[in-house]
Amino acid sequence: LARYAVAGNPVAHSRSPAIHAEFARQCGMAQAMSYERLLCPLDGFASTVQAFAAASGRGCNITVPFKFEAHALAARLTQRAQLAGAVNTLRFDAASEGGWLGDNTDGAGLVRDIEINAQRPLAGQRLLLLGAGGASAGVLGSLIARRPAEICIANRSVDKAQALVDQHANWSFEHGVRLSAHALRDCGQGFDVLINATSASLAGAGVPVSPEVLRPGALALDMMYGPAAAPFLDWARAQGAEPRDGLGMLVEQAAEAFELWRGARPDSAAVLRQLRQELA
Ligand code: ATR
């Protein structure tokens, strides 16, 4: 049996085991693999994951707060994981095959949710990305690769947004994307796509930008889902934007990880529909 897991702290509420179990069933691999929760002590991520790998573990997803440690632990990194500076998927390849591979599927998951599920091709569009923490860093490279006209990064502390811009300067230049850093109060208006990657709602702080940032009919996506996303989605709807939560991104990043591990592409859209029904 090939074992996989989501490693984090906490992991009790993770939806990943249910999502991967359904992917495995779809692909006829339910007997060949398992997917579990791996709670790691805050000071024991590496040792917990190493023990799991030694006990038939073949790979894991990584969630808060270990994505940076996972990046350090990988023997090699995909280009998107290098750009993100963080790893959400490890594949435990043998040393003879090059050692553990670190990938980051968050950005590809977000892009797929926006372009395929929400049917909003990003090429030529104006994007506003709120937040400059780990969640933004994880997806920025993949957003740039879709060649939008521009991406404005707005953050409470502008220097963190500027640091992200600097880290992606070459990548954005290569793709012809204008990349800039702004304060939340001063980030322009009329964007086609707004992505909330702040944790402001968890802090009970409401939506940190003014409504003019949205053009009529814009897509307004919060990376969170469930009650945490509700204030942002209500606000977006009230502005005439199309609200979207982070459930699609969650399922799509999982599908990317599944494909990296198992070499098969699951029907992510079906799983997303199913999850939405369960949560409704
Ligand atoms: P994550 O991994 O979820 O991105 P993080 O790295 O702690 O977590 O980043 C949290 C993001 O939410 C940051 O962009 C943070 O802004 P600062 O960089 O200025 O701290 C943003 N954030 C958190 N609380 C916020 C609030 N009340 N209003 C606006 N932005 C907030």
Tab-separated table of C-alpha atoms and ligand atoms in Angstrom:
chain	number	residue	atom	x	y	z
A	1	LEU	CA	0.000	0.000	0.000
A	2	ALA	CA	1.375	3.418	-0.981
A	3	ARG	CA	0.758	5.842	1.870
A	4	TYR	CA	0.207	9.594	1.485
A	5	ALA	CA	-0.728	12.205	4.070
A	6	VAL	CA	-1.320	15.845	4.822
A	7	ALA	CA	1.297	17.061	7.285
A	8	GLY	CA	0.549	20.125	9.379
A	9	ASN	CA	-0.439	21.517	12.728
A	10	PRO	CA	-3.395	21.546	13.032
A	11	VAL	CA	-4.671	18.955	10.511
A	12	ALA	CA	-7.845	17.706	12.186
A	13	HIS	CA	-10.137	19.780	9.944
A	14	SER	CA	-8.287	19.182	6.689
A	15	ARG	CA	-10.533	18.153	3.779
A	16	SER	CA	-7.575	16.661	1.902
A	17	PRO	CA	-8.113	13.035	3.054
A	18	ALA	CA	-11.683	13.043	1.691
A	19	ILE	CA	-10.614	14.715	-1.551
A	20	HIS	CA	-7.755	12.278	-2.215
A	21	ALA	CA	-9.877	9.274	-1.270
A	22	GLU	CA	-12.361	10.316	-3.935
A	23	PHE	CA	-9.580	10.907	-6.495
A	24	ALA	CA	-8.229	7.409	-5.731
A	25	ARG	CA	-11.671	5.889	-6.191
A	26	GLN	CA	-12.169	7.718	-9.521
A	27	CYS	CA	-8.816	6.495	-10.823
A	28	GLY	CA	-9.294	2.894	-9.670
A	29	MET	CA	-6.500	3.226	-7.099
A	30	ALA	CA	-8.489	2.921	-3.868
A	31	GLN	CA	-6.891	-0.443	-3.042
A	32	ALA	CA	-3.394	0.723	-3.940
A	33	MET	CA	-3.092	3.851	-1.806
A	34	SER	CA	-4.152	5.522	1.420
A	35	TYR	CA	-4.209	9.172	2.497
A	36	GLU	CA	-4.121	10.157	6.153
A	37	ARG	CA	-3.605	13.075	8.510
A	38	LEU	CA	-0.118	13.514	9.929
A	39	LEU	CA	-0.113	15.839	12.913
A	40	CYS	CA	3.449	17.136	13.378
A	41	PRO	CA	4.731	18.707	16.573
A	42	LEU	CA	5.713	22.331	15.913
A	43	ASP	CA	9.374	21.436	16.554
A	44	GLY	CA	9.185	18.011	14.900
A	45	PHE	CA	8.148	18.403	11.269
A	46	ALA	CA	11.224	16.822	9.649
A	47	SER	CA	11.430	13.834	11.997
A	48	THR	CA	7.692	13.095	11.682
A	49	VAL	CA	7.773	13.209	7.904
A	50	GLN	CA	10.970	11.127	7.735
A	51	ALA	CA	9.402	8.445	9.952
A	52	PHE	CA	6.323	8.446	7.703
A	53	ALA	CA	8.472	8.037	4.593
A	54	ALA	CA	10.279	5.110	6.232
A	55	ALA	CA	6.914	3.435	6.912
A	56	SER	CA	5.756	3.111	3.285
A	57	GLY	CA	5.085	6.830	2.895
A	58	ARG	CA	5.370	7.874	-0.763
A	59	GLY	CA	4.528	11.547	-0.461
A	60	CYS	CA	2.732	14.200	1.533
A	61	ASN	CA	1.000	17.515	1.270
A	62	ILE	CA	2.186	20.197	3.629
A	63	THR	CA	0.018	22.789	5.273
A	64	VAL	CA	0.418	25.505	7.896
A	65	PRO	CA	2.962	26.201	9.294
A	66	PHE	CA	5.471	23.880	7.610
A	67	LYS	CA	5.594	24.929	3.939
A	68	PHE	CA	8.917	26.730	4.397
A	69	GLU	CA	10.471	23.836	6.337
A	70	ALA	CA	9.313	21.458	3.609
A	71	HIS	CA	11.057	23.690	1.077
A	72	ALA	CA	14.293	23.319	3.052
A	73	LEU	CA	13.828	19.552	3.391
A	74	ALA	CA	13.464	18.779	-0.327
A	75	ALA	CA	16.551	17.506	-2.184
A	76	ARG	CA	15.286	19.137	-5.386
A	77	LEU	CA	12.576	21.623	-6.253
A	78	THR	CA	10.308	22.227	-9.205
A	79	GLN	CA	10.655	25.677	-10.743
A	80	ARG	CA	7.331	26.792	-9.284
A	81	ALA	CA	8.380	25.692	-5.793
A	82	GLN	CA	11.631	27.634	-6.183
A	83	LEU	CA	9.676	30.742	-7.171
A	84	ALA	CA	7.211	30.306	-4.314
A	85	GLY	CA	9.945	29.724	-1.736
A	86	ALA	CA	7.558	27.207	-0.201
A	87	VAL	CA	6.540	23.584	-0.772
A	88	ASN	CA	3.043	22.145	-0.386
A	89	THR	CA	3.763	18.737	-1.953
A	90	LEU	CA	6.639	16.330	-1.333
A	91	ARG	CA	7.262	13.153	-3.297
A	92	PHE	CA	9.612	10.795	-1.499
A	93	ASP	CA	11.774	9.720	-4.441
A	94	ALA	CA	14.737	7.463	-3.617
A	95	ALA	CA	18.201	8.982	-3.369
A	96	SER	CA	19.133	7.099	-6.574
A	97	GLU	CA	16.307	8.980	-8.339
A	98	GLY	CA	17.505	12.352	-7.058
A	99	GLY	CA	15.927	12.353	-3.594
A	100	TRP	CA	12.777	14.024	-2.291
A	101	LEU	CA	11.080	16.294	-4.806
A	102	GLY	CA	9.448	19.478	-3.503
A	103	ASP	CA	6.643	21.046	-5.536
A	104	ASN	CA	4.121	23.798	-4.962
A	105	THR	CA	0.727	23.169	-6.535
A	106	ASP	CA	-1.147	26.056	-4.883
A	107	GLY	CA	-0.618	28.485	-7.753
A	108	ALA	CA	-1.510	25.983	-10.461
A	109	GLY	CA	-4.614	25.083	-8.438
A	110	LEU	CA	-5.673	28.708	-8.157
A	111	VAL	CA	-5.055	29.377	-11.848
A	112	ARG	CA	-7.004	26.296	-12.872
A	113	ASP	CA	-9.913	27.284	-10.655
A	114	ILE	CA	-10.023	30.791	-12.120
A	115	GLU	CA	-9.443	29.890	-15.773
A	116	ILE	CA	-11.263	26.547	-16.087
A	117	ASN	CA	-13.846	26.402	-13.285
A	118	ALA	CA	-14.734	30.117	-13.217
A	119	GLN	CA	-14.009	30.495	-16.944
A	120	ARG	CA	-11.905	33.640	-16.626
A	121	PRO	CA	-8.771	33.452	-18.807
A	122	LEU	CA	-6.124	35.607	-17.146
A	123	ALA	CA	-4.156	36.682	-20.227
A	124	GLY	CA	-4.298	40.457	-20.643
A	125	GLN	CA	-6.323	40.961	-17.463
A	126	ARG	CA	-5.636	43.386	-14.593
A	127	LEU	CA	-5.178	41.548	-11.288
A	128	LEU	CA	-5.150	42.848	-7.742
A	129	LEU	CA	-3.609	40.498	-5.178
A	130	LEU	CA	-4.275	41.375	-1.545
A	131	GLY	CA	-1.673	40.244	0.967
A	132	ALA	CA	2.040	39.552	0.820
A	133	GLY	CA	2.404	36.600	3.196
A	134	GLY	CA	2.931	32.930	2.449
A	135	ALA	CA	-0.387	32.531	0.640
A	136	SER	CA	0.454	35.258	-1.885
A	137	ALA	CA	4.046	34.141	-2.327
A	138	GLY	CA	2.826	30.639	-3.097
A	139	VAL	CA	0.683	31.652	-6.076
A	140	LEU	CA	2.313	34.741	-7.563
A	141	GLY	CA	4.685	32.911	-9.929
A	142	SER	CA	1.842	30.858	-11.410
A	143	LEU	CA	-0.334	33.965	-11.870
A	144	ILE	CA	2.505	35.743	-13.697
A	145	ALA	CA	2.981	32.741	-15.987
A	146	ARG	CA	-0.571	33.248	-17.330
A	147	ARG	CA	0.543	36.626	-18.741
A	148	PRO	CA	-2.001	39.035	-17.303
A	149	ALA	CA	-1.399	42.677	-18.281
A	150	GLU	CA	-0.549	43.582	-14.713
A	151	ILE	CA	-0.574	42.377	-11.144
A	152	CYS	CA	-0.793	44.902	-8.316
A	153	ILE	CA	0.113	43.515	-4.921
A	154	ALA	CA	-1.462	45.475	-2.080
A	155	ASN	CA	-0.512	44.867	1.521
A	156	ARG	CA	-0.834	46.495	4.916
A	157	SER	CA	2.937	46.721	5.058
A	158	VAL	CA	4.062	47.859	1.611
A	159	ASP	CA	7.652	46.701	2.134
A	160	LYS	CA	6.506	43.066	2.197
A	161	ALA	CA	4.628	43.590	-1.080
A	162	GLN	CA	7.735	45.235	-2.534
A	163	ALA	CA	9.860	42.262	-1.458
A	164	LEU	CA	7.530	39.942	-3.424
A	165	VAL	CA	7.795	42.234	-6.439
A	166	ASP	CA	11.597	42.169	-6.213
A	167	GLN	CA	11.692	38.366	-5.912
A	168	HIS	CA	9.588	38.038	-9.065
A	169	ALA	CA	11.187	40.842	-11.086
A	170	ASN	CA	12.884	38.614	-13.673
A	171	TRP	CA	9.955	36.228	-13.948
A	172	SER	CA	7.466	39.056	-14.546
A	173	PHE	CA	9.809	40.732	-17.038
A	174	GLU	CA	10.135	37.471	-18.986
A	175	HIS	CA	6.352	37.213	-19.196
A	176	GLY	CA	5.719	40.869	-19.989
A	177	VAL	CA	3.702	41.440	-16.810
A	178	ARG	CA	3.693	44.796	-14.973
A	179	LEU	CA	4.196	44.029	-11.286
A	180	SER	CA	3.860	46.666	-8.564
A	181	ALA	CA	3.520	47.063	-4.798
A	182	HIS	CA	0.904	49.253	-3.102
A	183	ALA	CA	-0.680	50.182	0.192
A	184	LEU	CA	-4.189	48.795	0.742
A	185	ARG	CA	-5.669	52.277	0.654
A	186	ASP	CA	-3.883	53.249	-2.532
A	187	CYS	CA	-4.039	50.391	-5.001
A	188	GLY	CA	-5.961	51.815	-7.939
A	189	GLN	CA	-9.350	50.811	-9.338
A	190	GLY	CA	-11.244	48.853	-11.967
A	191	PHE	CA	-9.507	45.473	-11.688
A	192	ASP	CA	-10.823	42.433	-13.581
A	193	VAL	CA	-9.810	39.948	-10.909
A	194	LEU	CA	-9.371	40.513	-7.183
A	195	ILE	CA	-7.720	37.787	-5.096
A	196	ASN	CA	-7.815	38.009	-1.313
A	197	ALA	CA	-4.809	36.208	0.135
A	198	THR	CA	-4.782	38.072	3.451
A	199	SER	CA	-5.798	36.563	6.745
A	200	ALA	CA	-7.711	39.756	7.590
A	201	SER	CA	-11.034	37.914	7.898
A	202	LEU	CA	-9.561	35.505	10.466
A	203	ALA	CA	-8.607	38.582	12.464
A	204	GLY	CA	-12.223	39.765	12.150
A	205	ALA	CA	-10.976	42.832	10.302
A	206	GLY	CA	-13.355	42.885	7.323
A	207	VAL	CA	-12.420	43.684	3.739
A	208	PRO	CA	-9.273	45.790	3.652
A	209	VAL	CA	-9.871	47.638	0.344
A	210	SER	CA	-12.469	50.046	-1.053
A	211	PRO	CA	-15.089	48.907	-3.604
A	212	GLU	CA	-13.615	50.964	-6.472
A	213	VAL	CA	-10.942	48.309	-6.925
A	214	LEU	CA	-13.572	46.174	-8.693
A	215	ARG	CA	-14.760	46.803	-12.207
A	216	PRO	CA	-18.425	45.844	-12.737
A	217	GLY	CA	-18.623	42.086	-13.199
A	218	ALA	CA	-15.136	41.472	-11.820
A	219	LEU	CA	-14.213	38.138	-10.254
A	220	ALA	CA	-13.555	38.476	-6.515
A	221	LEU	CA	-11.960	35.368	-5.033
A	222	ASP	CA	-11.060	34.673	-1.424
A	223	MET	CA	-8.579	31.848	-0.866
A	224	MET	CA	-10.530	30.827	2.226
A	225	TYR	CA	-13.776	28.877	2.288
A	226	GLY	CA	-16.546	28.312	4.782
A	227	PRO	CA	-17.519	30.956	7.346
A	228	ALA	CA	-14.139	32.722	7.169
A	229	ALA	CA	-14.747	33.702	3.548
A	230	ALA	CA	-18.335	34.899	4.028
A	231	PRO	CA	-17.724	38.622	4.787
A	232	PHE	CA	-15.532	39.043	1.704
A	233	LEU	CA	-17.957	37.167	-0.548
A	234	ASP	CA	-20.945	39.173	0.736
A	235	TRP	CA	-19.029	42.407	0.138
A	236	ALA	CA	-18.083	41.317	-3.400
A	237	ARG	CA	-21.672	40.354	-4.245
A	238	ALA	CA	-22.931	43.720	-2.954
A	239	GLN	CA	-20.490	45.463	-5.348
A	240	GLY	CA	-21.828	43.551	-8.353
A	241	ALA	CA	-18.782	41.311	-8.584
A	242	GLU	CA	-18.804	37.532	-9.004
A	243	PRO	CA	-17.859	36.058	-5.631
A	244	ARG	CA	-15.770	32.885	-5.409
A	245	ASP	CA	-14.372	31.065	-2.391
A	246	GLY	CA	-11.200	28.986	-2.080
A	247	LEU	CA	-12.817	25.566	-2.313
A	248	GLY	CA	-12.024	25.214	-6.017
A	249	MET	CA	-8.386	26.112	-5.408
A	250	LEU	CA	-8.256	23.537	-2.616
A	251	VAL	CA	-9.543	20.747	-4.864
A	252	GLU	CA	-7.391	21.777	-7.845
A	253	GLN	CA	-4.126	21.986	-5.882
A	254	ALA	CA	-4.943	18.506	-4.569
A	255	ALA	CA	-5.526	17.243	-8.118
A	256	GLU	CA	-2.122	18.605	-9.180
A	257	ALA	CA	-0.459	16.807	-6.244
A	258	PHE	CA	-2.324	13.582	-7.022
A	259	GLU	CA	-1.095	13.719	-10.598
A	260	LEU	CA	2.511	14.306	-9.484
A	261	TRP	CA	2.344	11.241	-7.236
A	262	ARG	CA	0.184	8.862	-9.224
A	263	GLY	CA	0.556	9.946	-12.841
A	264	ALA	CA	-3.224	10.121	-13.317
A	265	ARG	CA	-5.499	13.138	-13.611
A	266	PRO	CA	-8.607	12.901	-11.418
A	267	ASP	CA	-11.979	14.530	-12.240
A	268	SER	CA	-11.540	17.542	-9.966
A	269	ALA	CA	-14.715	19.287	-11.145
A	270	ALA	CA	-16.851	16.361	-9.967
A	271	VAL	CA	-15.170	16.386	-6.554
A	272	LEU	CA	-15.688	20.142	-6.266
A	273	ARG	CA	-19.405	19.792	-7.006
A	274	GLN	CA	-19.647	17.038	-4.400
A	275	LEU	CA	-17.810	19.081	-1.749
A	276	ARG	CA	-20.018	22.109	-2.367
A	277	GLN	CA	-23.112	19.976	-1.856
A	278	GLU	CA	-21.740	18.587	1.394
A	279	LEU	CA	-20.896	22.039	2.723
A	280	ALA	CA	-24.132	23.703	1.596
B	1	ATR	P1	-0.464	33.411	5.052
B	1	ATR	O1	0.452	32.223	5.027
B	1	ATR	O2	-1.914	33.052	5.253
B	1	ATR	O3	-0.275	34.320	3.902
B	1	ATR	P2	0.940	35.325	6.659
B	1	ATR	O4	2.226	34.996	5.984
B	1	ATR	O5	0.934	35.562	8.123
B	1	ATR	O6	-0.121	34.172	6.414
B	1	ATR	O7	0.310	36.578	5.902
B	1	ATR	C1	-0.903	37.145	6.299
B	1	ATR	C2	-1.278	38.270	5.334
B	1	ATR	O8	-2.530	38.852	5.755
B	1	ATR	C3	-0.270	39.402	5.302
B	1	ATR	O9	-0.269	39.966	4.013
B	1	ATR	C4	-0.870	40.372	6.322
B	1	ATR	O10	-0.479	41.722	6.156
B	1	ATR	P3	0.951	42.232	6.769
B	1	ATR	O11	2.003	41.666	5.870
B	1	ATR	O12	0.879	43.718	6.677
B	1	ATR	O13	1.011	41.714	8.158
B	1	ATR	C5	-2.338	40.238	6.020
B	1	ATR	N1	-3.210	40.632	7.135
B	1	ATR	C6	-3.381	39.991	8.306
B	1	ATR	N2	-4.275	40.645	9.087
B	1	ATR	C7	-4.683	41.737	8.377
B	1	ATR	C8	-5.604	42.817	8.610
B	1	ATR	N3	-6.286	42.893	9.761
B	1	ATR	N4	-5.768	43.745	7.646
B	1	ATR	C9	-5.073	43.670	6.487
B	1	ATR	N5	-4.192	42.693	6.198
B	1	ATR	C10	-3.995	41.731	7.122
